[in-house]
Amino acid sequence: MPEGEVYRRLDKVSLDAAYNNSAAVKDSADRVEDWERIGKTVRAKPNARLDLAYGPLPRNKIDYFQAAPQNAPLLVFIHGGYWQRNSKETFSYVADGLVPLGINVAVIGYTLAPEASLTQIVGETMQALDFLYDAANDLGFDPTGIFVSGWSAGGHLAAAAAAHPHVAGVLSVSGVFDLEPIEKTYINDILNLSQSEIVPLSPIHNIPARRIPYLLYVGGDELSELQRQSAAYADALQQAGLTAELSVPPGYNHFTLVEEMGRPDGLLVQGVRRLIELAE
């Protein structure tokens, strides 16, 4: 068995635990509550344009936070929650890290499982990017500078978004890039992946030919399966000849790492700035 497929040796209980980020971080619920509290303040600021509809469904909405410079780049952020929980509002706080540095932010919502299949969720992500590109003049950002980031399941969706023709770079935080082990865990009780979706929707098996940069982050204190997923994806991107950098900062877990997007001196904000430089 290849070393990269170590998850195949795990029984169901062990594999479930290997992907249960909330159980692995004792204060995870408190941290999410903090994000939601901060987000209310962020959305009340005058630079916020909320609930821009990119599609007909209730969660087909985008919150846009405008930076002062005209024609500045845009960071699109996609929330996590294993495709079945959380909302864009929970992650409004990321705008506090980027907007002061002159980077526009769009946080997108999407229909959650089991109401939507993963095929539909990926499709809605692409639809949101279409909307943003078409609205660039109205929103005041550079349409050639659209960068996509996401956390956990959002990291998967950000990697899938690399196939969009107007995405200039991807920064994935604690992402999932191979769905085969996910199909074998408790996550799939609600996600309901079909066998026909696993390979086509796994970024590690569908690396676009477009030569855009990728930055991957996963915490040094995260679960080993999350670390393995990011390392395997980085290797696959590099083998394809693409610019891909993997960072595993020590001392960060699944929840403390993504908080580094919420302040101008944060580790992930530095990553966004580097991503923009790499794309120039």
CSV table of C-alpha atoms in Angstrom, one decimal:
chain,number,residue,atom,x,y,z
A,1,MET,CA,0.0,0.0,0.0
A,2,PRO,CA,1.5,3.4,-1.0
A,3,GLU,CA,2.3,5.6,2.0
A,4,GLY,CA,-0.1,8.2,0.7
A,5,GLU,CA,-3.0,5.9,1.2
A,6,VAL,CA,-2.4,5.2,4.8
A,7,TYR,CA,-6.1,6.0,5.5
A,8,ARG,CA,-7.0,2.7,3.9
A,9,ARG,CA,-5.6,0.9,7.0
A,10,LEU,CA,-7.9,2.7,9.4
A,11,ASP,CA,-11.2,1.2,10.6
A,12,LYS,CA,-14.3,3.3,10.5
A,13,VAL,CA,-14.0,4.7,14.0
A,14,SER,CA,-10.4,5.7,13.5
A,15,LEU,CA,-11.1,7.2,10.1
A,16,ASP,CA,-14.0,9.2,11.5
A,17,ALA,CA,-11.7,10.6,14.3
A,18,ALA,CA,-9.0,11.4,11.7
A,19,TYR,CA,-11.4,13.9,10.1
A,20,ASN,CA,-13.3,15.2,13.1
A,21,ASN,CA,-11.7,18.6,13.5
A,22,SER,CA,-14.3,19.9,16.0
A,23,ALA,CA,-13.7,17.0,18.4
A,24,ALA,CA,-9.9,17.5,18.1
A,25,VAL,CA,-10.1,21.1,19.2
A,26,LYS,CA,-11.8,21.5,22.6
A,27,ASP,CA,-12.6,25.2,22.2
A,28,SER,CA,-13.7,25.0,18.6
A,29,ALA,CA,-17.3,26.0,19.3
A,30,ASP,CA,-16.2,29.0,21.4
A,31,ARG,CA,-14.0,30.2,18.6
A,32,VAL,CA,-16.8,29.9,16.0
A,33,GLU,CA,-19.0,32.0,18.3
A,34,ASP,CA,-16.2,34.6,18.5
A,35,TRP,CA,-16.1,34.7,14.7
A,36,GLU,CA,-19.8,35.3,14.5
A,37,ARG,CA,-19.6,38.1,17.1
A,38,ILE,CA,-16.8,39.9,15.2
A,39,GLY,CA,-18.6,39.4,11.9
A,40,LYS,CA,-21.6,41.4,13.1
A,41,THR,CA,-19.3,44.4,13.6
A,42,VAL,CA,-17.6,43.9,10.2
A,43,ARG,CA,-20.9,43.7,8.4
A,44,ALA,CA,-22.1,46.9,10.0
A,45,LYS,CA,-19.3,49.0,8.5
A,46,PRO,CA,-20.1,51.4,5.6
A,47,ASN,CA,-17.9,49.5,3.2
A,48,ALA,CA,-20.0,46.4,3.4
A,49,ARG,CA,-22.4,45.4,0.6
A,50,LEU,CA,-24.4,42.5,1.9
A,51,ASP,CA,-26.4,39.6,0.3
A,52,LEU,CA,-25.6,40.2,-3.3
A,53,ALA,CA,-27.6,37.5,-5.1
A,54,TYR,CA,-25.7,35.5,-7.6
A,55,GLY,CA,-28.4,32.9,-8.1
A,56,PRO,CA,-32.0,32.1,-7.2
A,57,LEU,CA,-31.5,30.0,-4.0
A,58,PRO,CA,-31.6,31.4,-0.5
A,59,ARG,CA,-27.9,30.8,0.2
A,60,ASN,CA,-26.8,32.1,-3.3
A,61,LYS,CA,-25.6,35.3,-1.7
A,62,ILE,CA,-22.2,37.2,-1.4
A,63,ASP,CA,-21.1,39.7,1.2
A,64,TYR,CA,-18.6,42.2,-0.4
A,65,PHE,CA,-16.3,44.4,1.6
A,66,GLN,CA,-14.7,47.2,-0.4
A,67,ALA,CA,-11.1,48.4,0.1
A,68,ALA,CA,-10.3,52.1,-0.4
A,69,PRO,CA,-8.1,51.8,-3.5
A,70,GLN,CA,-9.9,51.6,-6.8
A,71,ASN,CA,-9.2,48.6,-9.1
A,72,ALA,CA,-7.5,46.7,-6.3
A,73,PRO,CA,-7.4,42.9,-6.2
A,74,LEU,CA,-10.2,40.7,-4.8
A,75,LEU,CA,-9.9,37.9,-2.4
A,76,VAL,CA,-12.9,35.5,-2.6
A,77,PHE,CA,-13.3,33.5,0.6
A,78,ILE,CA,-15.3,30.3,0.8
A,79,HIS,CA,-16.4,29.0,4.2
A,80,GLY,CA,-15.9,25.5,5.6
A,81,GLY,CA,-18.1,23.1,7.6
A,82,TYR,CA,-17.7,19.9,5.6
A,83,TRP,CA,-20.1,21.3,3.0
A,84,GLN,CA,-23.0,20.9,5.5
A,85,ARG,CA,-22.8,23.6,8.1
A,86,ASN,CA,-21.7,27.3,8.8
A,87,SER,CA,-22.5,30.3,6.6
A,88,LYS,CA,-20.8,33.2,5.0
A,89,GLU,CA,-21.7,35.4,7.9
A,90,THR,CA,-19.5,33.4,10.2
A,91,PHE,CA,-16.4,34.4,8.2
A,92,SER,CA,-17.0,38.1,7.7
A,93,TYR,CA,-14.1,38.6,10.1
A,94,VAL,CA,-11.6,37.8,7.3
A,95,ALA,CA,-12.3,41.3,5.9
A,96,ASP,CA,-10.7,42.8,8.9
A,97,GLY,CA,-7.3,41.4,7.9
A,98,LEU,CA,-7.4,42.3,4.2
A,99,VAL,CA,-9.4,45.4,3.6
A,100,PRO,CA,-7.0,47.7,5.6
A,101,LEU,CA,-4.3,46.5,3.3
A,102,GLY,CA,-6.2,47.5,0.1
A,103,ILE,CA,-7.5,44.1,-0.8
A,104,ASN,CA,-11.2,43.7,-1.5
A,105,VAL,CA,-13.0,40.7,0.0
A,106,ALA,CA,-16.0,38.7,-1.1
A,107,VAL,CA,-17.4,36.0,1.2
A,108,ILE,CA,-19.7,33.6,-0.7
A,109,GLY,CA,-22.5,31.5,0.5
A,110,TYR,CA,-23.7,28.2,-1.0
A,111,THR,CA,-26.4,25.7,-0.5
A,112,LEU,CA,-25.5,23.1,2.1
A,113,ALA,CA,-25.8,19.3,2.0
A,114,PRO,CA,-28.0,17.3,2.1
A,115,GLU,CA,-30.2,19.9,0.3
A,116,ALA,CA,-27.5,20.2,-2.3
A,117,SER,CA,-25.1,17.6,-3.8
A,118,LEU,CA,-21.4,18.3,-3.9
A,119,THR,CA,-21.8,18.6,-7.7
A,120,GLN,CA,-24.3,21.4,-7.1
A,121,ILE,CA,-22.1,23.1,-4.4
A,122,VAL,CA,-19.1,23.2,-6.8
A,123,GLY,CA,-21.4,24.6,-9.5
A,124,GLU,CA,-22.7,27.3,-7.2
A,125,THR,CA,-19.1,28.3,-6.4
A,126,MET,CA,-18.4,28.7,-10.1
A,127,GLN,CA,-21.6,30.7,-10.6
A,128,ALA,CA,-20.6,33.0,-7.8
A,129,LEU,CA,-17.2,33.6,-9.5
A,130,ASP,CA,-19.0,34.4,-12.8
A,131,PHE,CA,-21.2,36.9,-11.0
A,132,LEU,CA,-18.2,38.6,-9.3
A,133,TYR,CA,-16.3,38.8,-12.6
A,134,ASP,CA,-19.2,40.4,-14.4
A,135,ALA,CA,-19.8,42.8,-11.5
A,136,ALA,CA,-16.1,44.0,-11.2
A,137,ASN,CA,-16.7,47.5,-12.5
A,138,ASP,CA,-19.7,48.0,-10.3
A,139,LEU,CA,-17.9,46.7,-7.2
A,140,GLY,CA,-14.7,48.5,-8.0
A,141,PHE,CA,-12.1,45.7,-8.1
A,142,ASP,CA,-9.6,44.5,-10.8
A,143,PRO,CA,-11.2,41.7,-12.8
A,144,THR,CA,-7.8,40.3,-13.6
A,145,GLY,CA,-6.9,40.1,-9.9
A,146,ILE,CA,-9.4,37.6,-8.6
A,147,PHE,CA,-7.9,35.2,-6.0
A,148,VAL,CA,-9.7,32.5,-4.2
A,149,SER,CA,-9.2,31.2,-0.7
A,150,GLY,CA,-11.2,28.8,1.6
A,151,TRP,CA,-10.9,26.9,4.8
A,152,SER,CA,-11.5,23.2,5.3
A,153,ALA,CA,-14.3,22.2,2.9
A,154,GLY,CA,-13.9,25.7,1.5
A,155,GLY,CA,-10.3,24.8,0.8
A,156,HIS,CA,-11.6,22.1,-1.4
A,157,LEU,CA,-14.0,24.5,-3.1
A,158,ALA,CA,-11.1,27.0,-3.6
A,159,ALA,CA,-9.0,24.3,-5.2
A,160,ALA,CA,-11.9,23.3,-7.5
A,161,ALA,CA,-12.3,27.0,-8.4
A,162,ALA,CA,-8.8,26.9,-9.9
A,163,ALA,CA,-10.5,25.7,-13.1
A,164,HIS,CA,-12.4,29.0,-13.4
A,165,PRO,CA,-10.9,31.0,-16.3
A,166,HIS,CA,-10.8,34.2,-14.2
A,167,VAL,CA,-9.1,32.9,-11.1
A,168,ALA,CA,-5.6,34.3,-10.8
A,169,GLY,CA,-4.4,32.2,-7.8
A,170,VAL,CA,-5.6,29.9,-5.0
A,171,LEU,CA,-4.8,29.9,-1.3
A,172,SER,CA,-6.2,26.9,0.5
A,173,VAL,CA,-6.3,26.6,4.3
A,174,SER,CA,-6.6,23.1,5.8
A,175,GLY,CA,-8.3,21.8,2.7
A,176,VAL,CA,-9.6,18.4,1.5
A,177,PHE,CA,-8.4,17.5,-2.0
A,178,ASP,CA,-9.1,13.8,-2.2
A,179,LEU,CA,-12.7,12.8,-1.5
A,180,GLU,CA,-12.2,9.0,-1.4
A,181,PRO,CA,-11.5,8.9,2.4
A,182,ILE,CA,-14.4,11.4,3.0
A,183,GLU,CA,-16.8,9.0,1.4
A,184,LYS,CA,-15.9,6.4,4.1
A,185,THR,CA,-16.5,8.7,7.1
A,186,TYR,CA,-19.4,10.1,9.1
A,187,ILE,CA,-19.2,13.2,6.9
A,188,ASN,CA,-20.8,11.3,4.1
A,189,ASP,CA,-23.9,10.5,6.1
A,190,ILE,CA,-25.1,13.9,5.2
A,191,LEU,CA,-23.0,14.8,2.2
A,192,ASN,CA,-24.1,11.7,0.3
A,193,LEU,CA,-21.3,11.5,-2.2
A,194,SER,CA,-22.1,9.3,-5.1
A,195,GLN,CA,-19.4,7.0,-6.5
A,196,SER,CA,-19.6,9.1,-9.8
A,197,GLU,CA,-18.6,12.3,-7.9
A,198,ILE,CA,-15.5,11.2,-6.0
A,199,VAL,CA,-12.9,11.4,-8.7
A,200,PRO,CA,-14.4,14.2,-10.8
A,201,LEU,CA,-14.7,16.4,-7.8
A,202,SER,CA,-11.4,15.6,-6.1
A,203,PRO,CA,-8.9,18.4,-7.0
A,204,ILE,CA,-6.0,16.1,-6.7
A,205,HIS,CA,-7.3,14.1,-9.7
A,206,ASN,CA,-8.3,17.2,-11.7
A,207,ILE,CA,-5.4,19.7,-11.8
A,208,PRO,CA,-6.1,22.4,-14.4
A,209,ALA,CA,-3.5,23.2,-17.0
A,210,ARG,CA,-3.9,26.9,-16.2
A,211,ARG,CA,-0.5,28.1,-14.8
A,212,ILE,CA,-1.7,30.0,-11.7
A,213,PRO,CA,0.1,29.9,-8.3
A,214,TYR,CA,-1.1,27.8,-5.3
A,215,LEU,CA,-0.4,28.4,-1.7
A,216,LEU,CA,-1.4,25.6,0.7
A,217,TYR,CA,-1.5,26.0,4.5
A,218,VAL,CA,-2.2,23.4,7.2
A,219,GLY,CA,-1.5,23.7,10.9
A,220,GLY,CA,1.3,21.8,12.5
A,221,ASP,CA,-1.1,20.8,15.2
A,222,GLU,CA,-3.9,19.6,12.8
A,223,LEU,CA,-5.0,16.1,12.4
A,224,SER,CA,-2.6,13.9,10.4
A,225,GLU,CA,-5.1,13.3,7.6
A,226,LEU,CA,-5.5,17.0,7.0
A,227,GLN,CA,-1.8,17.3,6.9
A,228,ARG,CA,-1.5,14.4,4.5
A,229,GLN,CA,-4.1,15.8,2.2
A,230,SER,CA,-2.3,19.1,1.8
A,231,ALA,CA,1.1,17.4,1.3
A,232,ALA,CA,-0.3,15.1,-1.3
A,233,TYR,CA,-2.0,17.9,-3.2
A,234,ALA,CA,1.1,20.1,-3.1
A,235,ASP,CA,3.1,17.3,-4.5
A,236,ALA,CA,0.6,16.6,-7.3
A,237,LEU,CA,0.6,20.3,-8.3
A,238,GLN,CA,4.4,20.4,-8.3
A,239,GLN,CA,4.6,17.2,-10.3
A,240,ALA,CA,2.3,18.9,-12.9
A,241,GLY,CA,4.9,21.8,-13.1
A,242,LEU,CA,2.8,24.3,-11.3
A,243,THR,CA,3.9,26.9,-8.7
A,244,ALA,CA,2.7,25.4,-5.4
A,245,GLU,CA,4.0,26.1,-1.9
A,246,LEU,CA,3.0,24.1,1.2
A,247,SER,CA,3.3,25.8,4.6
A,248,VAL,CA,2.8,23.8,7.9
A,249,PRO,CA,3.2,26.4,10.6
A,250,PRO,CA,3.9,24.8,14.0
A,251,GLY,CA,1.5,25.4,16.9
A,252,TYR,CA,-1.6,26.1,14.8
A,253,ASN,CA,-4.7,23.8,14.9
A,254,HIS,CA,-7.6,23.7,12.5
A,255,PHE,CA,-9.3,26.7,14.0
A,256,THR,CA,-6.5,28.9,15.2
A,257,LEU,CA,-4.9,28.8,11.7
A,258,VAL,CA,-7.8,30.3,9.8
A,259,GLU,CA,-8.0,33.1,12.4
A,260,GLU,CA,-4.7,34.3,10.9
A,261,MET,CA,-6.8,35.7,8.0
A,262,GLY,CA,-8.5,38.1,10.4
A,263,ARG,CA,-5.9,40.7,11.1
A,264,PRO,CA,-3.5,42.7,8.8
A,265,ASP,CA,-0.3,41.1,10.4
A,266,GLY,CA,-1.8,37.6,10.2
A,267,LEU,CA,0.1,34.7,8.7
A,268,LEU,CA,-2.5,34.0,6.1
A,269,VAL,CA,-2.8,37.6,5.2
A,270,GLN,CA,0.9,37.6,4.5
A,271,GLY,CA,0.1,34.5,2.3
A,272,VAL,CA,-2.5,36.4,0.4
A,273,ARG,CA,-0.1,39.2,-0.3
A,274,ARG,CA,2.5,36.7,-1.5
A,275,LEU,CA,0.0,35.0,-3.7
A,276,ILE,CA,-0.8,38.3,-5.4
A,277,GLU,CA,2.9,38.9,-6.0
A,278,LEU,CA,3.4,35.4,-7.5
A,279,ALA,CA,0.6,36.1,-10.0
A,280,GLU,CA,2.0,39.3,-11.2
